[in-house]
mmCIF file of C-alpha atoms (C1' of nucleotides) in Angstrom:
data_model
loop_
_atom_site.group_PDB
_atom_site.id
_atom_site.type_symbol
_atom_site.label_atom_id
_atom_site.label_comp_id
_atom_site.label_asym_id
_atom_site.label_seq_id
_atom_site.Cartn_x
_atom_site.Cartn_y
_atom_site.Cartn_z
ATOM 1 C CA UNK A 154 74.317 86.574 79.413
ATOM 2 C CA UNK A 155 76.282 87.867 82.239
ATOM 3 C CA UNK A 156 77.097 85.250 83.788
ATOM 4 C CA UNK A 157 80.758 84.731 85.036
ATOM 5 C CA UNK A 158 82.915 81.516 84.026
ATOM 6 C CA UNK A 159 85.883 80.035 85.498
ATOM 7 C CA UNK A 160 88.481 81.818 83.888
ATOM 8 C CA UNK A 161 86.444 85.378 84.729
ATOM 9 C CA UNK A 162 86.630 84.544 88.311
ATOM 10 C CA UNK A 163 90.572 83.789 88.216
ATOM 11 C CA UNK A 164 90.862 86.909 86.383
ATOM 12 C CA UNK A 165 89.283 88.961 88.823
ATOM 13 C CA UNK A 166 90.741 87.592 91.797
ATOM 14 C CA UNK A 167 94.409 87.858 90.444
ATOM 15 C CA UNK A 168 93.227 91.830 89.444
ATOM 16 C CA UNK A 169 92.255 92.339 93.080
ATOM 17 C CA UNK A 170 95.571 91.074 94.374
ATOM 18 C CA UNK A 171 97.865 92.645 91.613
ATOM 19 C CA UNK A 172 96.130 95.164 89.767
ATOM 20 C CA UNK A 173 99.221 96.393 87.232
ATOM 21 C CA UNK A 174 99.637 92.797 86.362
ATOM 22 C CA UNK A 175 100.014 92.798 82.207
ATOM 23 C CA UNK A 176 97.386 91.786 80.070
ATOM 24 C CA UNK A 177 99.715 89.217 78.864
ATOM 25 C CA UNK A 178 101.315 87.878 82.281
ATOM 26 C CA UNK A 179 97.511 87.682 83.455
ATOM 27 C CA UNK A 180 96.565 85.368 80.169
ATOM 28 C CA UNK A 181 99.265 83.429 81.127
ATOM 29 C CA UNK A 182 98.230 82.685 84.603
ATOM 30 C CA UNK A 183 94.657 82.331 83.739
ATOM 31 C CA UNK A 184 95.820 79.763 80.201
ATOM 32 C CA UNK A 185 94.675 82.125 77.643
ATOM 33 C CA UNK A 186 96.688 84.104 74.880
ATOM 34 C CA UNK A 187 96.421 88.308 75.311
ATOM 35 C CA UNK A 188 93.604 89.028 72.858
ATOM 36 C CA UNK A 189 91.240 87.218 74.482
ATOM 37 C CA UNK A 190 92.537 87.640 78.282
ATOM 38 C CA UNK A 191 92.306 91.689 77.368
ATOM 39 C CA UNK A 192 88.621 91.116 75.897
ATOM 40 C CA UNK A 193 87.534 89.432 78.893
ATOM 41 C CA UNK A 194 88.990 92.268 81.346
ATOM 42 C CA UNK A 195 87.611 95.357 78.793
ATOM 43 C CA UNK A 196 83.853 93.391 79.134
ATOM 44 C CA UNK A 197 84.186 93.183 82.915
ATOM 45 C CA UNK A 198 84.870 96.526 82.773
ATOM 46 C CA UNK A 199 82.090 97.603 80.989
ATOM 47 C CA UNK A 200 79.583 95.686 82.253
ATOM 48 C CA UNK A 201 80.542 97.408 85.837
ATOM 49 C CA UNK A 202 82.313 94.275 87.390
ATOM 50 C CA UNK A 203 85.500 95.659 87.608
ATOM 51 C CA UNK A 204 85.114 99.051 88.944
ATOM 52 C CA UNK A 205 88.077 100.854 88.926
ATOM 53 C CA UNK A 206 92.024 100.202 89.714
ATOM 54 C CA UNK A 207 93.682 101.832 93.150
ATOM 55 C CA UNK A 208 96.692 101.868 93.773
ATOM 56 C CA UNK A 209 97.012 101.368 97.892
ATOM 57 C CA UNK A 210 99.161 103.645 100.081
ATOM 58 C CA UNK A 211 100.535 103.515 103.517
ATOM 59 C CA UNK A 212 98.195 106.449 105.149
ATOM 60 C CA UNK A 213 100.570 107.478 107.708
ATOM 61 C CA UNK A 214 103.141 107.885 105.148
ATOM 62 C CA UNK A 215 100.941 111.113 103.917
ATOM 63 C CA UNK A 216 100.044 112.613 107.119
ATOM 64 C CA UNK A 217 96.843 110.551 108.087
ATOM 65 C CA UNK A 218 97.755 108.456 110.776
ATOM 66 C CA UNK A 219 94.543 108.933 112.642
ATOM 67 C CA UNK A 220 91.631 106.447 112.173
ATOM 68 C CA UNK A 221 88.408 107.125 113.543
ATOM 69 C CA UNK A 222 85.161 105.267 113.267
ATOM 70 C CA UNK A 223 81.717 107.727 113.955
ATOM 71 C CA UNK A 224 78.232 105.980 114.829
ATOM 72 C CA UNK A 225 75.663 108.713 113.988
ATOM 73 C CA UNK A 226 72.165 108.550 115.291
ATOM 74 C CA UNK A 227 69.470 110.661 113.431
ATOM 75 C CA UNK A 228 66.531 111.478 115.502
ATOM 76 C CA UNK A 229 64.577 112.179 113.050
ATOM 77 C CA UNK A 230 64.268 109.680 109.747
ATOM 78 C CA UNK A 231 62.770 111.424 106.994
ATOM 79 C CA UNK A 232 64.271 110.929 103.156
ATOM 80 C CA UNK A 233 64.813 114.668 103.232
ATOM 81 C CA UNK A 234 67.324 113.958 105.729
ATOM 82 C CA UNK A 235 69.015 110.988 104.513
ATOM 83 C CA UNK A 236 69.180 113.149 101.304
ATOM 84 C CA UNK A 237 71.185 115.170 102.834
ATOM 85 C CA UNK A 238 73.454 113.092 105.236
ATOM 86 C CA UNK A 239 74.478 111.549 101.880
ATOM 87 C CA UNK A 240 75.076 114.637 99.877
ATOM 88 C CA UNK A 241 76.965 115.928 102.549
ATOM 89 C CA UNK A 242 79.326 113.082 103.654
ATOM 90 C CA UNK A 243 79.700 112.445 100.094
ATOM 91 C CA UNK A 244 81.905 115.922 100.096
ATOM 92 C CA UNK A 245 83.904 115.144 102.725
ATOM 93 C CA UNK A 246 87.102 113.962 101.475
ATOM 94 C CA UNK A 247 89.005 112.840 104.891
ATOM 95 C CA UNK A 248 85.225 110.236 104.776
ATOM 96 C CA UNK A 249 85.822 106.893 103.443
ATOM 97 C CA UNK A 250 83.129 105.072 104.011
ATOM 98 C CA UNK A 251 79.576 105.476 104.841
ATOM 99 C CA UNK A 252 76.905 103.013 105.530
ATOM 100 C CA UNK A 253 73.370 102.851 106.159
ATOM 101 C CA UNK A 254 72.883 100.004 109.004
ATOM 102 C CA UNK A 255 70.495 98.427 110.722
ATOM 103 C CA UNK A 256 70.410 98.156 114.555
ATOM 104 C CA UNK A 257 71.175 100.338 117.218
ATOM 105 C CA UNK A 258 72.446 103.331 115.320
ATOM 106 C CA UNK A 259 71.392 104.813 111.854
ATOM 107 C CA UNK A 260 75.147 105.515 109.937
ATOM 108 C CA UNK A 261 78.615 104.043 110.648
ATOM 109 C CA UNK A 262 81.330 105.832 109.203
ATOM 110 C CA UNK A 263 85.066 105.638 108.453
ATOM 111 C CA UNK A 264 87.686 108.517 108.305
ATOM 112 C CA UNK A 265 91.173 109.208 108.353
ATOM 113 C CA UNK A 266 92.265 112.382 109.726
ATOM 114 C CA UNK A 267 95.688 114.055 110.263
ATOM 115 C CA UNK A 268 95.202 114.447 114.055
ATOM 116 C CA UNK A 269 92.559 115.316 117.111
ATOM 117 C CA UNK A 270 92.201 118.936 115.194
ATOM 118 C CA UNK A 271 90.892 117.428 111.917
ATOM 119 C CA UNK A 272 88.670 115.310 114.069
ATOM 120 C CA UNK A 273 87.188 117.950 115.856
ATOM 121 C CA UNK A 274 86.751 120.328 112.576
ATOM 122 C CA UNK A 275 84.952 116.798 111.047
ATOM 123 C CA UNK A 276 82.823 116.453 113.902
ATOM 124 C CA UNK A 277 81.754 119.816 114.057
ATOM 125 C CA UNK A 278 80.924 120.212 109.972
ATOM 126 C CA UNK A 279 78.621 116.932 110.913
ATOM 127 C CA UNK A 280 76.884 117.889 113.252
ATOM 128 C CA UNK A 281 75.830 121.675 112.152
ATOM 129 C CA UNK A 282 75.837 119.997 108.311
ATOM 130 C CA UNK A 283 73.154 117.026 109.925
ATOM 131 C CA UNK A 284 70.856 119.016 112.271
ATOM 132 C CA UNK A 285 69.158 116.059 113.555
ATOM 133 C CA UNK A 286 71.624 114.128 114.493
ATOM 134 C CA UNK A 287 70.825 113.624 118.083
ATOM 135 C CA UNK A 288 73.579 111.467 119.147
ATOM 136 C CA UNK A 289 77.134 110.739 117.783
ATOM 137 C CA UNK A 290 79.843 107.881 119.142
ATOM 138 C CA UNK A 291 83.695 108.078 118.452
ATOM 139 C CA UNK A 292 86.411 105.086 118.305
ATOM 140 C CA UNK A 293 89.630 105.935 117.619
ATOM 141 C CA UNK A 294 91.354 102.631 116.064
ATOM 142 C CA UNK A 295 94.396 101.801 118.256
ATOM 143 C CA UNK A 296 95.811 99.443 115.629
ATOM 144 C CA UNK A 297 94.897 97.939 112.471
ATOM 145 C CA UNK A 298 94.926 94.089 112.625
ATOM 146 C CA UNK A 299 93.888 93.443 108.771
ATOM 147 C CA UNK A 300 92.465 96.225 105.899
ATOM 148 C CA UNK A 301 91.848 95.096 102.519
ATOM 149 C CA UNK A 302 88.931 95.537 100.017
ATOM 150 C CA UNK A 303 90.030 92.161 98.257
ATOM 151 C CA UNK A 304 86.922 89.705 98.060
ATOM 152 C CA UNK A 305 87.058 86.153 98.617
ATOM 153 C CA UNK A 306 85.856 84.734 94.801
ATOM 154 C CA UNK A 307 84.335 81.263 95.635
ATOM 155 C CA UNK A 308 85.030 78.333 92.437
ATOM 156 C CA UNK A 309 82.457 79.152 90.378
ATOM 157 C CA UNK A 310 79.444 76.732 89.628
ATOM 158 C CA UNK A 311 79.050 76.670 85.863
ATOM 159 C CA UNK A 312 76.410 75.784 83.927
ATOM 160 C CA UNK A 313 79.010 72.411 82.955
ATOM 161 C CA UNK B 64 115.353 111.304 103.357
ATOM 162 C CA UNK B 65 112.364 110.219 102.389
ATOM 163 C CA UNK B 66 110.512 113.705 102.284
ATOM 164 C CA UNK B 67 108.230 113.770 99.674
ATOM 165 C CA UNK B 68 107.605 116.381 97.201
ATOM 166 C CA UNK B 69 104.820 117.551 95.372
ATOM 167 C CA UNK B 70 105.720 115.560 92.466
ATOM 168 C CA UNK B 71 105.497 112.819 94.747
ATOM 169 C CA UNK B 72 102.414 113.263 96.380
ATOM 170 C CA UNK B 73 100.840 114.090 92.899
ATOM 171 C CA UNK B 74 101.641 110.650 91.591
ATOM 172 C CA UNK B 75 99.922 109.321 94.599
ATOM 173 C CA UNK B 76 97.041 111.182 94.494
ATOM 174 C CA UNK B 77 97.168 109.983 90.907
ATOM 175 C CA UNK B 78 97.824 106.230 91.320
ATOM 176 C CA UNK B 79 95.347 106.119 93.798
ATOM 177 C CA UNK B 80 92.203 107.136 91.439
ATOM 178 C CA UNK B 81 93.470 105.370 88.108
ATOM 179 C CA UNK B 82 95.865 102.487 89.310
ATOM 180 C CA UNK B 83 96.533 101.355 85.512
ATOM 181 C CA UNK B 84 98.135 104.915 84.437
ATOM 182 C CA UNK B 85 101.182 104.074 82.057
ATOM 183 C CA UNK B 86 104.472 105.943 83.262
ATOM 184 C CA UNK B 87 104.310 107.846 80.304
ATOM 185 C CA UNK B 88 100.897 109.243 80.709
ATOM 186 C CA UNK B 89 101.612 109.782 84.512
ATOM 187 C CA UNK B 90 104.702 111.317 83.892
ATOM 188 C CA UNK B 91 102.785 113.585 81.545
ATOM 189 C CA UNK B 92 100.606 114.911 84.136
ATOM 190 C CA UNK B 93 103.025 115.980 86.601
ATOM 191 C CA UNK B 94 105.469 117.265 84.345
ATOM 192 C CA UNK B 95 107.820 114.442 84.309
ATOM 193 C CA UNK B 96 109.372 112.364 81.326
ATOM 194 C CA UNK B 97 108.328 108.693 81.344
ATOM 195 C CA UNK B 98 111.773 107.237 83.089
ATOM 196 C CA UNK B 99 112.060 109.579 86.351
ATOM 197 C CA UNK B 100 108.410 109.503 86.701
ATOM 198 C CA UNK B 101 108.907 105.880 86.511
ATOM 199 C CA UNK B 102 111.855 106.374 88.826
ATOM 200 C CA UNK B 103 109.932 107.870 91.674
ATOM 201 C CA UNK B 104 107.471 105.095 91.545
ATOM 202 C CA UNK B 105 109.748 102.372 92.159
ATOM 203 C CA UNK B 106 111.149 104.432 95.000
ATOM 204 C CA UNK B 107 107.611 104.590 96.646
ATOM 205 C CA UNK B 108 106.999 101.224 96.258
ATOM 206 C CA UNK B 109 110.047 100.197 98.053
ATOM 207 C CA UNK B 110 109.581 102.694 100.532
ATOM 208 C CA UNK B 111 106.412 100.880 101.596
ATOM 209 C CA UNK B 112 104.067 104.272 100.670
ATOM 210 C CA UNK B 113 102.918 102.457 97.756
ATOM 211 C CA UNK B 114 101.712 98.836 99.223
ATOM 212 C CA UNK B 115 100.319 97.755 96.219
ATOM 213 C CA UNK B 116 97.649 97.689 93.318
ATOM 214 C CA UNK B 117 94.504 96.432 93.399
ATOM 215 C CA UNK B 118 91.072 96.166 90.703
ATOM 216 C CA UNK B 119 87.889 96.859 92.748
ATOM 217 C CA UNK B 120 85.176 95.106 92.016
ATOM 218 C CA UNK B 121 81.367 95.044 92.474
ATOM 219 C CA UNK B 122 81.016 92.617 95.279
ATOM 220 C CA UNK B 123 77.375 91.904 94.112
ATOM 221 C CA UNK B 124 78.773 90.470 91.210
ATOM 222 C CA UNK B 125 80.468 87.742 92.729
ATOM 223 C CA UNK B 126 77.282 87.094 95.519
ATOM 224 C CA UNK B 127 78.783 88.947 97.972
ATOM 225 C CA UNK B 128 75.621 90.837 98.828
ATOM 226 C CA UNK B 129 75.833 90.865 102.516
ATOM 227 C CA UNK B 130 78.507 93.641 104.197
ATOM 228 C CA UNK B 131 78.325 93.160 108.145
ATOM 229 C CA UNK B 132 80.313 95.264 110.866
ATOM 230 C CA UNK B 133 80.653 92.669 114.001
ATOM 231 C CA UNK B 134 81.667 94.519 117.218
ATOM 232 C CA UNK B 135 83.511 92.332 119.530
ATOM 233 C CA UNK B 136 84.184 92.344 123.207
ATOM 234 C CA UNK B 137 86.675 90.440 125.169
ATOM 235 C CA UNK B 138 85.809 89.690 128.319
ATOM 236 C CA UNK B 139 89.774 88.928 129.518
ATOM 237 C CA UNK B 140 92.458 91.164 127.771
ATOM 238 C CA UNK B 141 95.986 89.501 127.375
ATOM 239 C CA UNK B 142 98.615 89.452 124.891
ATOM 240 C CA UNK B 143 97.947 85.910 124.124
ATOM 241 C CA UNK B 144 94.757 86.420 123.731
ATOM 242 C CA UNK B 145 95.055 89.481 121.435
ATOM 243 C CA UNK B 146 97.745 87.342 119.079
ATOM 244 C CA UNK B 147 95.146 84.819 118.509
ATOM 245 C CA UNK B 148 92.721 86.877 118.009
ATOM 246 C CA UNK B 149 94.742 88.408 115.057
ATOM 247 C CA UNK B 150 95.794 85.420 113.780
ATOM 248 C CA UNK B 151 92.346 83.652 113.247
ATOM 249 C CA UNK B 152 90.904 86.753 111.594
ATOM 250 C CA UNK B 153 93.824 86.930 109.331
ATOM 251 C CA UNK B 154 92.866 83.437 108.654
ATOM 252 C CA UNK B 155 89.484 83.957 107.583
ATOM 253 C CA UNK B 156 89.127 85.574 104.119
ATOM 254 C CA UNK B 157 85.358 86.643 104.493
ATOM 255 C CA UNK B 158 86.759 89.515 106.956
ATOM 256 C CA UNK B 159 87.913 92.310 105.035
ATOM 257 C CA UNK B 160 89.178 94.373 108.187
ATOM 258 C CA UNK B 161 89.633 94.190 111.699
ATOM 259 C CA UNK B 162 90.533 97.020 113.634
ATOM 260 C CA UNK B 163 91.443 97.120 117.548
ATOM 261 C CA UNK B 164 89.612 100.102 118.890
ATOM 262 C CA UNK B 165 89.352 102.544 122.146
ATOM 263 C CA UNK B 166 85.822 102.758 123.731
ATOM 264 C CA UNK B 167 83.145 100.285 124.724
ATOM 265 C CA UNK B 168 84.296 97.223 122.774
ATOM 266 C CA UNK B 169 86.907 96.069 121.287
ATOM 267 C CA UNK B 170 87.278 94.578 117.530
ATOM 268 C CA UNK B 171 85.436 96.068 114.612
ATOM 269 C CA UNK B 172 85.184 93.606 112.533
ATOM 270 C CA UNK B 173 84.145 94.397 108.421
ATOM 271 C CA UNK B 174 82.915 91.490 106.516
ATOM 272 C CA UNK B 175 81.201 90.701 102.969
ATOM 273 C CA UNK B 176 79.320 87.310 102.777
ATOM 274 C CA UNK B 177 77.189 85.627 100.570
ATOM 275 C CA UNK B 178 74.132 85.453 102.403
ATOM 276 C CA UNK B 179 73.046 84.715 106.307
ATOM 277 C CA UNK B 180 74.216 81.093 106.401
ATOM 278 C CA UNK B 181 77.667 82.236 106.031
ATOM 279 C CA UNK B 182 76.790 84.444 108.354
ATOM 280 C CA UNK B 183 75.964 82.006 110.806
ATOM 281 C CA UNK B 184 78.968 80.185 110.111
ATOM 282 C CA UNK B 185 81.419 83.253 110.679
ATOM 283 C CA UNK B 186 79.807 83.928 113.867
ATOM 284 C CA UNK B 187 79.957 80.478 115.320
ATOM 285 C CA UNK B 188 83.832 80.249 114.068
ATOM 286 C CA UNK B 189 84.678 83.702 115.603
ATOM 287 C CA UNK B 190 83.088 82.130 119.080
ATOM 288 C CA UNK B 191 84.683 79.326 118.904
ATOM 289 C CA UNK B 192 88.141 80.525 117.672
ATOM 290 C CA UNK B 193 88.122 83.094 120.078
ATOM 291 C CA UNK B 194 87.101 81.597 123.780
ATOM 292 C CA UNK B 195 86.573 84.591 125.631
ATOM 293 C CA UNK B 196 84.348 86.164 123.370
ATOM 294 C CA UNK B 197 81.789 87.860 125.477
ATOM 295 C CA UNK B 198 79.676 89.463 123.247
ATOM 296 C CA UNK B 199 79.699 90.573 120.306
ATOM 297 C CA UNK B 200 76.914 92.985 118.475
ATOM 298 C CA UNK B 201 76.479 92.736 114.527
ATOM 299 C CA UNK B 202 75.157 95.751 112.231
ATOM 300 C CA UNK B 203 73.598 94.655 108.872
ATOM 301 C CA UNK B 204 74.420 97.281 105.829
ATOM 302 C CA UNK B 205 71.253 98.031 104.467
ATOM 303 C CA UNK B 206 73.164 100.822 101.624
ATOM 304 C CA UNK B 207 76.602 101.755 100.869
ATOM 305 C CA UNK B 208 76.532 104.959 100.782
ATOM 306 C CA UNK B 209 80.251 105.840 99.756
ATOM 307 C CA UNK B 210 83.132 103.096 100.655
ATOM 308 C CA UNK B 211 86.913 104.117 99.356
ATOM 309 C CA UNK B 212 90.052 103.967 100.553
ATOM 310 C CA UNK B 213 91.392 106.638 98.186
ATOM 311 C CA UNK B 214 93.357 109.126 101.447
ATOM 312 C CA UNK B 215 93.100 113.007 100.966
ATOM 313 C CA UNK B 216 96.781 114.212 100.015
ATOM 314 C CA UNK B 217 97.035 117.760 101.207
ATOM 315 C CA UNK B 218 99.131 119.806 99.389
ATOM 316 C CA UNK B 219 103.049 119.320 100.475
ATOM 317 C CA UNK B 220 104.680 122.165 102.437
ATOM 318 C CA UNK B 221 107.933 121.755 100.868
ATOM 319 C CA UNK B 222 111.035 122.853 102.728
ATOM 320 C CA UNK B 223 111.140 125.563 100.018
ATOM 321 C "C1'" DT C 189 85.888 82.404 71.214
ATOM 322 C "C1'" DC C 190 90.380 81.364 70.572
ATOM 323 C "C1'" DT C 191 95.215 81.704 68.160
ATOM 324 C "C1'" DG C 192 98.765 84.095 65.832
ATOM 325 C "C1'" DA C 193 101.103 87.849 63.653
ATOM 326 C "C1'" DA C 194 101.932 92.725 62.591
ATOM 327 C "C1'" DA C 195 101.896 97.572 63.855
ATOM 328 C "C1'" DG C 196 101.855 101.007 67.312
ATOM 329 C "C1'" DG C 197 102.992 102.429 71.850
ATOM 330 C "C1'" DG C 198 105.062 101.736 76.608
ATOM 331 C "C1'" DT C 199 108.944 100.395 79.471
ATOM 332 C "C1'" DT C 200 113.724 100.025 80.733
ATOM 333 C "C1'" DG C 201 118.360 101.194 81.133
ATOM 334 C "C1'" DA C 202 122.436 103.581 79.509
ATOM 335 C "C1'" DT C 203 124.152 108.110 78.475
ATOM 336 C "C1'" DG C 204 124.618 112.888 79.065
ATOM 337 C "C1'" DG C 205 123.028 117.594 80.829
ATOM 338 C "C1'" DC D 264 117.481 114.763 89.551
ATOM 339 C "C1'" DC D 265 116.028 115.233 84.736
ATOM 340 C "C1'" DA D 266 115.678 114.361 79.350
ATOM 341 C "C1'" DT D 267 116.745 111.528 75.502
ATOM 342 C "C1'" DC D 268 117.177 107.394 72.804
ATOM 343 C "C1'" DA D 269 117.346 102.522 71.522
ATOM 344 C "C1'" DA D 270 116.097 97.841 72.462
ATOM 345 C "C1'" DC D 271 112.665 95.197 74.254
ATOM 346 C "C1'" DC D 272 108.048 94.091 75.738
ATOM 347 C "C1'" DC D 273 103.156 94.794 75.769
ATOM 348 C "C1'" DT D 274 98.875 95.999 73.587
ATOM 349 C "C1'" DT D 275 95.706 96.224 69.874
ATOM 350 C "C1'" DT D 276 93.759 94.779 65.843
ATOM 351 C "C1'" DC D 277 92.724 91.783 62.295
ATOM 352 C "C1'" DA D 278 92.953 87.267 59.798
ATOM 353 C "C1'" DG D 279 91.720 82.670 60.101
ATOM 354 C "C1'" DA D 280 89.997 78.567 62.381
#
DNA sequence: TCTGAAAGGGTTGATGG
DNA sequence: CCATCAACCCTTTCAGA
């Protein structure tokens, strides 16, 4: 029903690369006419495939030249709590990312800050925001070797 | 010289959340007329604050189910080793970003993978691509709680 | 599901304020 | 640096296969 042919994978991987491309340039690459290439990206759309379109920016170019990843260890592990954590991090714009992970620490997460000052102000809304979080670990990123959300689509196996 | 405004930083807060605006619709909300709102685009994009556009899409959907943070540690720290190191993670498409770091290890590595057997496979290529591997530690998301890479853009202080 | 064609809207570039 | 306008291109929709 939803399953994903051929074409729907080389449509989604050119999207991720170049997401302005025209509905028409994009049926050309992908050997369809525009009607049909635009149906296929409107149904990806609405079945929650393709989630949205971003255009990327160079961070440093608006201030935020500071990236920090945060290990945060909750001493307590209640769903109250995790309630929270969420709910709050979720308001924290200068947060990109935030992960529940197994192992040795409870949440990794990724901001970008303006400087040591924004860090500090972060750090500090966590930690009175997240009462139990008993321990917290810092690493400033000294230089970004590769950052891209663009996913690998492997050939697709179709039902021939 | 390349100050810019808040016009500017308003189409990049825009283009960031809806990547697909038309000029003319963009230009709308920020007060412009389609062709210097179109203008000031271009201009970002050769700047280099613009990098590019980009559809997100629901990793899931393409069995990418497994996101992994690797943490590696290099026992001996020279430039050659640090250019290789770059260029075999550059090299392998399953890593979505790899970040030097201060602190107790090294490389953060972010990857999405289809299951543990690519897993596996990563692993053993990162250990053998990369000799002095020493150790490396791997975290397992179990939920994404928020993952974006839309920045913050504070509100310009114009030089009035 | 696809193609093709027609109508509506967006983009581009020249012109002028 | 901005608005306007015309020519061109893209998108959308609807037949028809």
């Amino acid at each position: 029903m939803s399953e994903l042919d051929t074409i729907d994978r080389r449509i989604l991987d050119l999207l991720q690369q170049e997401g302005r491309l025209t509905m028409t340039e994009l049926g050309e690459r992908v050997g369809l006419s525009t009607s049909p290439c635009s149906q296929r990206v409107k149904r990806l759309e609405s079945l929650g495939i393709i989630t949205g379109y971003h255009a990327h920016i160079n961070p440093a170019a608006v201030g935020k030249s500071l990236l920090v990843f945060v290990e945060i260890t909750l001493s307590e592990k209640s769903e109250p709590i995790f309630k929270k954590v969420r709910d709050e991090l979720q308001n924290m714009p200068e947060v990109l990312e935030c992960h529940l992970v197994s192992g040795s620490f409870d949440y990794l997460v990724k901001a970008r800050l303006t400087g040591m000052s924004e860090y500090r102000h972060m750090l500090g809304t966590m930690l009175k925001q997240m009462p139990v979080a008993a321990q917290s670990s810092s690493y400033v990123v000294m230089e970004e070797i590769k950052e891209s959300s663009v996913v690998r689509i492997d050939r697709s196996r179709p039902r021939t």
